[in-house]
Coordinates of C-alpha atoms in Angstrom, one line a residue:
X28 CA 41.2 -1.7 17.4
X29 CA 38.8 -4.9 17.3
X30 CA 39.3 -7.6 19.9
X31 CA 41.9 -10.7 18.8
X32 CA 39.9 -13.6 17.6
X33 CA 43.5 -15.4 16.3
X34 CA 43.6 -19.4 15.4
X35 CA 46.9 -21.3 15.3
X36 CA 48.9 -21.5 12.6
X37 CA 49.7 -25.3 12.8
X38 CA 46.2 -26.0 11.1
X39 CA 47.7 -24.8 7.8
X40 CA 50.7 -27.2 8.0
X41 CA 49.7 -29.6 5.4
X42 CA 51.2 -33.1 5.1
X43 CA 52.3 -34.7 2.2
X44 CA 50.9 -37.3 0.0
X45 CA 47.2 -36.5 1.1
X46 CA 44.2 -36.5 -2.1
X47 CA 41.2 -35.0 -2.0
X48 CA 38.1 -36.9 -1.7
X49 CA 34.7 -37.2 -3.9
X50 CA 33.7 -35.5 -6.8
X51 CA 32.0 -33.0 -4.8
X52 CA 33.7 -29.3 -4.1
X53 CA 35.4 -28.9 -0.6
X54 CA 36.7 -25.6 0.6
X55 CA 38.5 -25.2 4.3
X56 CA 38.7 -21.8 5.7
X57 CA 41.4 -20.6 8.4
X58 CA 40.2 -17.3 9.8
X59 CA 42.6 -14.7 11.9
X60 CA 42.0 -11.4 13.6
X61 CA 38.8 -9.6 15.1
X62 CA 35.2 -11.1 15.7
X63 CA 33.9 -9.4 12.1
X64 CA 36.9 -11.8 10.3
X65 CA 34.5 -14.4 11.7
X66 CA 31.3 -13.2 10.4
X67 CA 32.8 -12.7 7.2
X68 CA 34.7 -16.0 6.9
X69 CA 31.1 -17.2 7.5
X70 CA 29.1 -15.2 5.4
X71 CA 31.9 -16.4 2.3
X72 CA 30.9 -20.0 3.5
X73 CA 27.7 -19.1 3.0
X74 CA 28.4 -17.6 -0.8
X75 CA 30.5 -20.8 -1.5
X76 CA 27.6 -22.7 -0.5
X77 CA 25.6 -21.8 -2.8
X78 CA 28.6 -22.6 -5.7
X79 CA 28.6 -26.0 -4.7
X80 CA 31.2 -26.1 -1.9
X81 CA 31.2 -28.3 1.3
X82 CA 33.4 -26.8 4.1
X83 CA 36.1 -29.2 5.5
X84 CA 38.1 -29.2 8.6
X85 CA 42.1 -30.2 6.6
X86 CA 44.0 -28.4 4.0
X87 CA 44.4 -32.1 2.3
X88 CA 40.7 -32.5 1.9
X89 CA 40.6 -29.4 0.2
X90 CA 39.6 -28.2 -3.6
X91 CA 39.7 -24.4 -2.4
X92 CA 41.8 -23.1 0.4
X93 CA 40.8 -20.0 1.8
X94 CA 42.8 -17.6 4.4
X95 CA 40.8 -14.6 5.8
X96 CA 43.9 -12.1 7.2
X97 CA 44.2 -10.1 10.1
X98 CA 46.5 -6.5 9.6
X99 CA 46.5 -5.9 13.2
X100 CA 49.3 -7.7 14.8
X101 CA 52.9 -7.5 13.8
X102 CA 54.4 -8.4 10.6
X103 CA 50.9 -9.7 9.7
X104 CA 51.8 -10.0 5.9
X105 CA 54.9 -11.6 6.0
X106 CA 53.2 -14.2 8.4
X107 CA 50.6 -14.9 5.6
X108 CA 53.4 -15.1 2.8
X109 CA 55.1 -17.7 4.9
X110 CA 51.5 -20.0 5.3
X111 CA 51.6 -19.3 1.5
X112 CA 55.0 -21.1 1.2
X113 CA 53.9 -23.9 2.8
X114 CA 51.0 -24.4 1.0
X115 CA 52.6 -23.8 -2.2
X116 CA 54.2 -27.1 -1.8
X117 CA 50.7 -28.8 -1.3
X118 CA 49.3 -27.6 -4.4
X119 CA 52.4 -28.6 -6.3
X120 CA 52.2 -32.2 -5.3
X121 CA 47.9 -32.4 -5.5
X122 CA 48.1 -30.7 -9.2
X123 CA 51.0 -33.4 -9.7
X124 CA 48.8 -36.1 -9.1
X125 CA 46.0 -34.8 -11.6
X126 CA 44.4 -32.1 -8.5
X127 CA 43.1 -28.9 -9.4
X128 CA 43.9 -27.1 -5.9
X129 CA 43.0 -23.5 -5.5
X130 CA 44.2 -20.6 -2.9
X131 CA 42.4 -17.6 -2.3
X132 CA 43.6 -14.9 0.4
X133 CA 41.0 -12.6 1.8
X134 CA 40.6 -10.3 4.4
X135 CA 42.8 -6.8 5.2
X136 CA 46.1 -8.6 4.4
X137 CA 44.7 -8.9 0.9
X138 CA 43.8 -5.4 0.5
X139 CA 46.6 -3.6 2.1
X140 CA 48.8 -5.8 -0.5
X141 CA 46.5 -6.2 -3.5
X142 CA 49.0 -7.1 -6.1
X143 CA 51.9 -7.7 -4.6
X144 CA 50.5 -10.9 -3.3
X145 CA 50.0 -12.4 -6.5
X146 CA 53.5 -11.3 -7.5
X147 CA 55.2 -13.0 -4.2
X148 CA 53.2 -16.2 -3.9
X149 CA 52.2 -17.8 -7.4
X150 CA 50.2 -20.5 -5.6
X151 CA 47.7 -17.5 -4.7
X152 CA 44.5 -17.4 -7.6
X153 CA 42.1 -14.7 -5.7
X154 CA 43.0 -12.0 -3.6
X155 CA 39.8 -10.6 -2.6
X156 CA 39.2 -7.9 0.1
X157 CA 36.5 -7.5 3.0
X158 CA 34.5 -5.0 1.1
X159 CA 34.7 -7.7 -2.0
X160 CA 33.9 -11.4 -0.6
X161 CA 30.8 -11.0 -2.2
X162 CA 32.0 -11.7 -5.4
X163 CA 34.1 -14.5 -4.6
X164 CA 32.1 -16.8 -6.4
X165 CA 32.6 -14.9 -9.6
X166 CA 36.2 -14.6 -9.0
X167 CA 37.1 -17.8 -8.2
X168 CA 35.2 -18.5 -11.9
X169 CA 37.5 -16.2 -14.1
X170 CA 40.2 -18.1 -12.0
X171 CA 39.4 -21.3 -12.9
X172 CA 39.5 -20.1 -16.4
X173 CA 43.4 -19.7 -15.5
X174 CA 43.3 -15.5 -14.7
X175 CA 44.9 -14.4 -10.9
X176 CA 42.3 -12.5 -10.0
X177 CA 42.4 -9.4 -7.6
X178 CA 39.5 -7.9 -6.2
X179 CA 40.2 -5.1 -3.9
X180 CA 38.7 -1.3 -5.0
X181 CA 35.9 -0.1 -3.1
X182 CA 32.6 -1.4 -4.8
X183 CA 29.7 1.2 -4.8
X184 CA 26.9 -1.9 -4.0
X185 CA 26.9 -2.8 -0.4
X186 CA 28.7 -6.2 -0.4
X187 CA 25.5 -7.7 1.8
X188 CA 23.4 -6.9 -1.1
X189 CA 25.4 -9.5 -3.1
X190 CA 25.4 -12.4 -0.5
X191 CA 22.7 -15.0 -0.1
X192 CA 21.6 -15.5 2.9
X193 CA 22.6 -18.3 5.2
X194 CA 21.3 -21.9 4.9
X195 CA 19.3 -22.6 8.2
X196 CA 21.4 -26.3 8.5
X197 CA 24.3 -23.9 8.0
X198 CA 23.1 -21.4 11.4
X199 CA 22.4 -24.0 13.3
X200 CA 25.7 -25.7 13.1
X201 CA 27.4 -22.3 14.0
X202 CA 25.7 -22.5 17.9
X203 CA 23.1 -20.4 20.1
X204 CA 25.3 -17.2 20.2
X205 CA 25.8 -15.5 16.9
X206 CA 28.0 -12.7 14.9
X207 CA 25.8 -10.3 13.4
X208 CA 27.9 -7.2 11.3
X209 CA 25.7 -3.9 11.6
X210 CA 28.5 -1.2 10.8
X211 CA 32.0 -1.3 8.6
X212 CA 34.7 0.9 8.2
X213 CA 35.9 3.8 10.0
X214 CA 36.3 7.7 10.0
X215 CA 38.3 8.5 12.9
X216 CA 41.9 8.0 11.3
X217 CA 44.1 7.1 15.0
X218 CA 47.5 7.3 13.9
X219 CA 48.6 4.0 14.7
X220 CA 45.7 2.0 12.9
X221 CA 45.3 0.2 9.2
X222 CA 41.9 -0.2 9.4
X223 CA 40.5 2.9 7.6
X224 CA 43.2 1.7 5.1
X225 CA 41.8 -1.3 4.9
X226 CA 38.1 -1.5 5.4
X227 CA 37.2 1.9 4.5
X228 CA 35.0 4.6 5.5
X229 CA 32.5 4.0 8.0
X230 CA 28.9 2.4 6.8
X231 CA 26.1 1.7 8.1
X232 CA 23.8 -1.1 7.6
X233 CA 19.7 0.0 7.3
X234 CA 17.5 -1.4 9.7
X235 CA 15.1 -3.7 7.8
X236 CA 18.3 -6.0 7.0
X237 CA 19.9 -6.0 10.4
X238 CA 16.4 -7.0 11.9
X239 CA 15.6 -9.4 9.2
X240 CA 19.0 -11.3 9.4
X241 CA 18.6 -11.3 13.6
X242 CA 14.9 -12.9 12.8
X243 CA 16.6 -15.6 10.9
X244 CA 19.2 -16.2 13.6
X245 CA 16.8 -16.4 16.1
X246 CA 14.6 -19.1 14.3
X247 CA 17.6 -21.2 13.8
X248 CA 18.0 -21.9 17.6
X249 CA 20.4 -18.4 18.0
X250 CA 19.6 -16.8 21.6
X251 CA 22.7 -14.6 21.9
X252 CA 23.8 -11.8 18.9
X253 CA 26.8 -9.4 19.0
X254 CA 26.8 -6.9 17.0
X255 CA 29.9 -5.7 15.3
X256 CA 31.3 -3.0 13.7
X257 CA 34.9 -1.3 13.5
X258 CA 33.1 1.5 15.4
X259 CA 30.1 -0.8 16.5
X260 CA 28.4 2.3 18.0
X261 CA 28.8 4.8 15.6
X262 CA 26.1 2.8 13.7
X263 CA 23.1 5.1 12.1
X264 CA 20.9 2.7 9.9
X265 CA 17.9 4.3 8.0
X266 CA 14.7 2.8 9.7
X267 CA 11.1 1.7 8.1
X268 CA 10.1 5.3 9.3
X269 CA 12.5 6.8 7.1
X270 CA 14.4 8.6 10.4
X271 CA 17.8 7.7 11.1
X272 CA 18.0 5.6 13.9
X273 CA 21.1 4.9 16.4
X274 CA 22.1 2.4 18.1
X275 CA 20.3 2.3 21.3
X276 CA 17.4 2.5 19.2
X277 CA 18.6 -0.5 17.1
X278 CA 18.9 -2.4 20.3
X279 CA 15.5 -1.8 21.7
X280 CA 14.4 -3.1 18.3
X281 CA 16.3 -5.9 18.7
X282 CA 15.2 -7.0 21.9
X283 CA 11.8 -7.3 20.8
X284 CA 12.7 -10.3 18.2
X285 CA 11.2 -13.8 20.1
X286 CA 14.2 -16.2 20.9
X287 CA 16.7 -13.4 21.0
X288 CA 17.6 -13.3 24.6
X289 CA 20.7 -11.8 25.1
X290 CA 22.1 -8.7 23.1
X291 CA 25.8 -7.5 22.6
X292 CA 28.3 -5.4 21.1
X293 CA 31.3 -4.9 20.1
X294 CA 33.7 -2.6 19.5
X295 CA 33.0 0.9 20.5
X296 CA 34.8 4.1 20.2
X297 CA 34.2 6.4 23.5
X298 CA 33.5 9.8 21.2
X299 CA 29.9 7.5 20.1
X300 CA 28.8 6.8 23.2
X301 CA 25.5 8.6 22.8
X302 CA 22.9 9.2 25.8
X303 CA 20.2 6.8 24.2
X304 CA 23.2 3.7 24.1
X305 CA 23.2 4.2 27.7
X306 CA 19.6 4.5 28.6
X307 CA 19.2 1.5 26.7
X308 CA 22.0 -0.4 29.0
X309 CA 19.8 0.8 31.9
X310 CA 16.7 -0.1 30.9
X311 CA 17.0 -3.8 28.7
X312 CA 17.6 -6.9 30.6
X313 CA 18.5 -8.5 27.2
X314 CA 21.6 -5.6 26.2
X315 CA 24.2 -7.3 28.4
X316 CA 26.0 -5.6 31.4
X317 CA 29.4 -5.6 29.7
X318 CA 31.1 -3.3 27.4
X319 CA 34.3 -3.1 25.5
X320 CA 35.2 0.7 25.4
X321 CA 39.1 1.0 24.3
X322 CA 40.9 4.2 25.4
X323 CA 44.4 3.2 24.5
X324 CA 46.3 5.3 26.7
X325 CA 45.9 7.3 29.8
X326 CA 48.1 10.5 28.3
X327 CA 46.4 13.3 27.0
X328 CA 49.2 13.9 25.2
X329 CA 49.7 11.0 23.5
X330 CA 45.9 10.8 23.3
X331 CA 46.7 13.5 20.9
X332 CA 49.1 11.8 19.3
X333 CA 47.2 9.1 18.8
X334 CA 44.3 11.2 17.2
X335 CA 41.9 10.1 19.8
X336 CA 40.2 13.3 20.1
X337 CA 39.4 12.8 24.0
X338 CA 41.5 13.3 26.6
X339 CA 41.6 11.1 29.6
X340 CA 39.3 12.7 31.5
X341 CA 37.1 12.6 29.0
X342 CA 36.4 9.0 29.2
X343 CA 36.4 8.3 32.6
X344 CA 33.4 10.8 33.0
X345 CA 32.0 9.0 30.2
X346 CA 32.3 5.5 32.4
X347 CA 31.0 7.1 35.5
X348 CA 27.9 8.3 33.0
X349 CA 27.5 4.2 32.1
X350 CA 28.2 3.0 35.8
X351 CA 25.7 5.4 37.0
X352 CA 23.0 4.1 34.3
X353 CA 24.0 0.3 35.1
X354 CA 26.3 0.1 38.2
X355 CA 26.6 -4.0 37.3
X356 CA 28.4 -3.5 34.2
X357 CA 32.1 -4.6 33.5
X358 CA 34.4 -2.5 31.3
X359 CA 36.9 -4.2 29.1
X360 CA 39.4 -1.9 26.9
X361 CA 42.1 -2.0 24.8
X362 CA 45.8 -0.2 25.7
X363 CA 48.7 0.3 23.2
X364 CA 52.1 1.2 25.4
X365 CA 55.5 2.4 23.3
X366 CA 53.6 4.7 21.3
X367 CA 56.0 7.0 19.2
X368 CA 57.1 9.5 22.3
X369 CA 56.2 7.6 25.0
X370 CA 57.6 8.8 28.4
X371 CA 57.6 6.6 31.3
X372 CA 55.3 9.6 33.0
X373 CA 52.6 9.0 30.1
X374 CA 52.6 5.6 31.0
X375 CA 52.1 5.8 34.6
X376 CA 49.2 8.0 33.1
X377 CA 47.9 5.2 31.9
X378 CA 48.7 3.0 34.8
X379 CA 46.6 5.8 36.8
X380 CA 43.7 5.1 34.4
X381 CA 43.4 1.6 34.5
X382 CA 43.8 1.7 38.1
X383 CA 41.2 4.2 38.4
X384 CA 38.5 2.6 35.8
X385 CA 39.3 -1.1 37.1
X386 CA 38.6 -3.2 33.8
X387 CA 37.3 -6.5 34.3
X388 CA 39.4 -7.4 31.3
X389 CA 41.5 -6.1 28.9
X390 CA 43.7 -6.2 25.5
X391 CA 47.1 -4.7 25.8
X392 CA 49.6 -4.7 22.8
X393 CA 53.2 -3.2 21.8
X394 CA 52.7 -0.5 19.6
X395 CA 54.4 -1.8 15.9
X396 CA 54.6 0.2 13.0
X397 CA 51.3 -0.1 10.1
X398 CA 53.3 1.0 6.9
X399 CA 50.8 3.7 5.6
X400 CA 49.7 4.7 9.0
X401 CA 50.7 8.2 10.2
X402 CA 52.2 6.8 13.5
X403 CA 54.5 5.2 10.9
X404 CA 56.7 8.4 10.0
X405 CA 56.7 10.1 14.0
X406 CA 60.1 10.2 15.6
X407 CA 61.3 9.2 18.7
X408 CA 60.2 5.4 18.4
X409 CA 60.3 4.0 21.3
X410 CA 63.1 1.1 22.3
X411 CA 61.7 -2.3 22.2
X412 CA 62.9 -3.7 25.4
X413 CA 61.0 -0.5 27.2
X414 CA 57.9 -1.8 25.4
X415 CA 58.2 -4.6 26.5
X416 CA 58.8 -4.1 30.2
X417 CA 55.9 -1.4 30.1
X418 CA 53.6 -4.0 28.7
X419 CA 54.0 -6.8 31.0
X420 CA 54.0 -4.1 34.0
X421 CA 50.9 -3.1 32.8
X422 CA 49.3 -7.0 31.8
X423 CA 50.4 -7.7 35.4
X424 CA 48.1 -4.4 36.7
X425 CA 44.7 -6.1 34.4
X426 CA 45.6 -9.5 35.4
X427 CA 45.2 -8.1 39.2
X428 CA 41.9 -6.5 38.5
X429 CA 40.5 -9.7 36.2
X430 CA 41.1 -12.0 38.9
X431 CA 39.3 -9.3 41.5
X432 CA 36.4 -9.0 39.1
X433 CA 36.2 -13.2 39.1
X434 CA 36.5 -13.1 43.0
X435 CA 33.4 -10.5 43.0
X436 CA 31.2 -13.0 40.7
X437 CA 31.4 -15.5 43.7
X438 CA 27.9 -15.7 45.1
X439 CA 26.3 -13.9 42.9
X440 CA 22.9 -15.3 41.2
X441 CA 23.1 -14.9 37.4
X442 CA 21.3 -16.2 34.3
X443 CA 23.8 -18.6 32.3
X444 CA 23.5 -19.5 28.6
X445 CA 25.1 -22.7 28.0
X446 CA 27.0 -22.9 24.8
X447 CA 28.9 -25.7 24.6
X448 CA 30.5 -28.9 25.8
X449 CA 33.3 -28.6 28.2
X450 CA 36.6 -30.2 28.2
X451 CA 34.9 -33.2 30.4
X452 CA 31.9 -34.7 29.1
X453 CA 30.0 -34.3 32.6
X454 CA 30.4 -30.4 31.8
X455 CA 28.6 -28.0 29.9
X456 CA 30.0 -24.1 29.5
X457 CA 28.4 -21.2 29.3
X458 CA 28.6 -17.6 29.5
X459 CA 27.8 -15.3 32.5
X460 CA 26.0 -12.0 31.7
X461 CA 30.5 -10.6 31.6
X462 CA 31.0 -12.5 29.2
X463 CA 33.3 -15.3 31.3
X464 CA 33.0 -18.6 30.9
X465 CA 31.2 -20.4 33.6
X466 CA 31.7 -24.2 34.1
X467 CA 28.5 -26.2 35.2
X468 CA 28.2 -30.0 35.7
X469 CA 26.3 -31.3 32.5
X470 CA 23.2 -32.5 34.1
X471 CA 22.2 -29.1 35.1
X472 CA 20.9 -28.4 31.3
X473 CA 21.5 -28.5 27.8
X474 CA 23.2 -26.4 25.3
X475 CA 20.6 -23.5 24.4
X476 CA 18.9 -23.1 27.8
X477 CA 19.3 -20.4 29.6
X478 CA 19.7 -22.0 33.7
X479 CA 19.6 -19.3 36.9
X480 CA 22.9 -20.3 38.7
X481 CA 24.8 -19.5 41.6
X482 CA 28.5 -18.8 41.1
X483 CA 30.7 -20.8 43.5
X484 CA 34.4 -20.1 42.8
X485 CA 36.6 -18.5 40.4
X486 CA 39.2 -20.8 38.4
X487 CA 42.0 -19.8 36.3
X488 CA 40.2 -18.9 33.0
X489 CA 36.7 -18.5 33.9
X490 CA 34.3 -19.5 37.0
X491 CA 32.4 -22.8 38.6
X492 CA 29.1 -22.6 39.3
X493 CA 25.9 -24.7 40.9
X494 CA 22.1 -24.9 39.9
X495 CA 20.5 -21.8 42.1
X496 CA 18.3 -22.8 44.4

């Protein structure tokens, strides 16, 4: 399960009367779900780019509106038909007025429905999938030429084959820490996930275009990448040597690139957490101290259930092997309680895990049925109100050990990359080396540097800190 990346909904809410503007083509994007949504969303900006399309920040400024879906959370696709009602009565009015509005729908909503989408909302003219936004362009051609188009089998080219790469104006604009998709797909089939389903089976980028595409990151200004991948470190790219390199291989390469500074990735599955990943967290500076390593449960049996194909104390060895190798590191994870046969003894298992691991952070969720997912058809669902106690009993546990882990950070010397502009105009943030956000006043630096800093207090989302002597 990828991290939750999710934007409000209210930025699809259009208002009424509004025109769109110049002759030129405009296209606004609203992206939901995990980090590689956001790498996609941009990589389709990218494509549109070259088409003749400016991205805007309003629906009403608009030619082309374009929603990249998330299948993870809850009733994810009757949340999109409802944005799709909405927008519907946009498009009405604009073509009204003499507009020629467009929607597209990409993204693992659009493949898990295909069809259907077309059939339920009219106002859709692409439904495109994640292993198809390369031909976007072409689609949203036949479209114009009045077919609904849906593009959502499998292609046999790699999708990155078919995509320009990115405008350096465009990079730039995007900041000094950078998406960067090495892997997609997976093999592992858990019971209670879409994304096989969805994104299909696991593939592997080759070397020469990871390391070219990081090269032209780190020219534009880029200091920070993460790589991502539904199983990030299941990644085996063919290199220039013809051998199949892994990960911790791809990192050392990586860290080689001038103006890349700092290395990340994201998200890993605990059965690929090979013995050269982990020499490679001990020995670069650049490959962050943090990692993202979700178990989901703390049961072996519903570890079983789950098709995990580790048992519990399988990965905490596994995180004594990484502490040992780094002992700075902080562990973030993912937890799904209710699972189909739940007792409240396997959750206290899990309980006992977290306690025992101590995350620095986490992502906990109710489990909720995927039609076409295994976990679907299990009996002995569990009641929702027993979720839902067992989830904020266990939020409350992660919330105690995130606000330790901020508590720790106080006093400690660490190198800061400042990202942004804070909510004040006399601060910059940044983040640490654990990925929190770190607060620093705006004189200290500007966005891009990379300051030494001394962390002074914890606050209620992130920390303070002061120039380091």
């Amino acid at each position: 399960m990828t991290q939750a990346i999710l934007t409000p909904e209210a930025g699809l809410e259009p208002t009424t009367g509004a025109q769109t503007g110049g002759q030129s083509k405009k296209v606004f994007v609203k992206t939901y779900g995990c980090q590689m949504n956001v790498y996609d969303s941009e990589r389709m900006g990218d494509a549109l780019a070259r088409d003749g399309y400016e991205t805007v920040d309003t629906v009403e400024a608009a030619d082309l509106i374009l929603i990249n879906t998330c299948h993870i959370r809850e009733k994810a696709a009757e949340k999109v038909y409802s944005q799709l009602g909405r927008l519907a009565k946009l498009k009405k009015q604009r073509n009204a007025d003499g507009g020629d509005l467009m929607v597209a729908v990409a993204g693992c909503v659009a493949q898990a429905e295909g069809k259907e989408i077309i059939r339920r909302a009219p106002v859709v003219n692409v439904v495109i999938g994640p292993q198809t936004y390369h031909r976007l362009p072409e689609a949203l051609a036949r479209a114009r030429q009045g077919e609904s188009v849906v593009e959502t089998e499998f292609p046999t080219e790699d999708k990155f084959d078919g995509l320009p790469n990115a405008p350096e104006k465009a990079i730039r604009g995007r900041g000094v820490a950078a998406f960067l998709t090495v892997q997609e797909g997976c093999d592992k089939f858990c019971t209670f996930c879409v994304v096989p389903y969805t994104r299909g089976a696991e593939v592997s980028r080759p070397v020469d275009r990871i390391i070219s595409e990081a090269e032209r990151l780190a020219s534009a200004g880029v200091r920070e990448v993460t790589l991502l991948g539904q199983n990030v470190n299941a990644w085996h790219g063919k290199g220039a040597d013809d051998r199949e390199w892994g990960l911790g291989e791809l990192v050392r390469r990586l860290a080689t690139i001038e103006g890349i500074d700092r290395i990340r990735y994201t998200t890993s599955h605990p059965r690929d957490m090979d013995d050269a990943l982990i020499d490679a967290h001990r020995d670069l500076p650049e490959l962050m101290p943090y990692l993202h390593l979700p178990v989901q449960s703390g049961s072996d049996r519903i570890l079983k259930a789950m098709n995990r194909r580790h048992t519990a104390a399988d990965y905490v060895k596994l995180v004594e092997r990484i502490r040992a190798a780094r002992p700075d590191i902080a562990l973030s994870g993912d937890f799904i309680v209710g699972f189909p046969g739940e007792t409240d003894q396997d959750f206290e298992d899990t309980m006992q895990l977290i306690r025992e691991v101590n995350y620095a952070a986490a992502f906990s969720f109710k489990y909720s049925i995927r039609p076409g997912t295994p976990g679907a058809d299990m009996d002995d669902q569990v009641d929702e109100a027993v979720k839902t106690e067992r989830l904020l009993r266990l939020q409350d546990l992660i919330s105690q050990q995130t606000r330790a882990f901020g508590r720790e950070c106080v006093g400690k010397t660490v190198d800061l990359l400042l990202e942004k502009q804070g909510r004040n105009t006399d601060q910059l943030i940044g983040r640490s080396p654990w990925l929190q956000p770190v607060i620093v006043d705006a004189k200290l630096g500007e966005i891009g540097d990379i300051i030494r800093v001394r962390i002074t207090q914890p606050g209620t989302t992130g920390l303070f800190a002061e120039l380091a002597e």
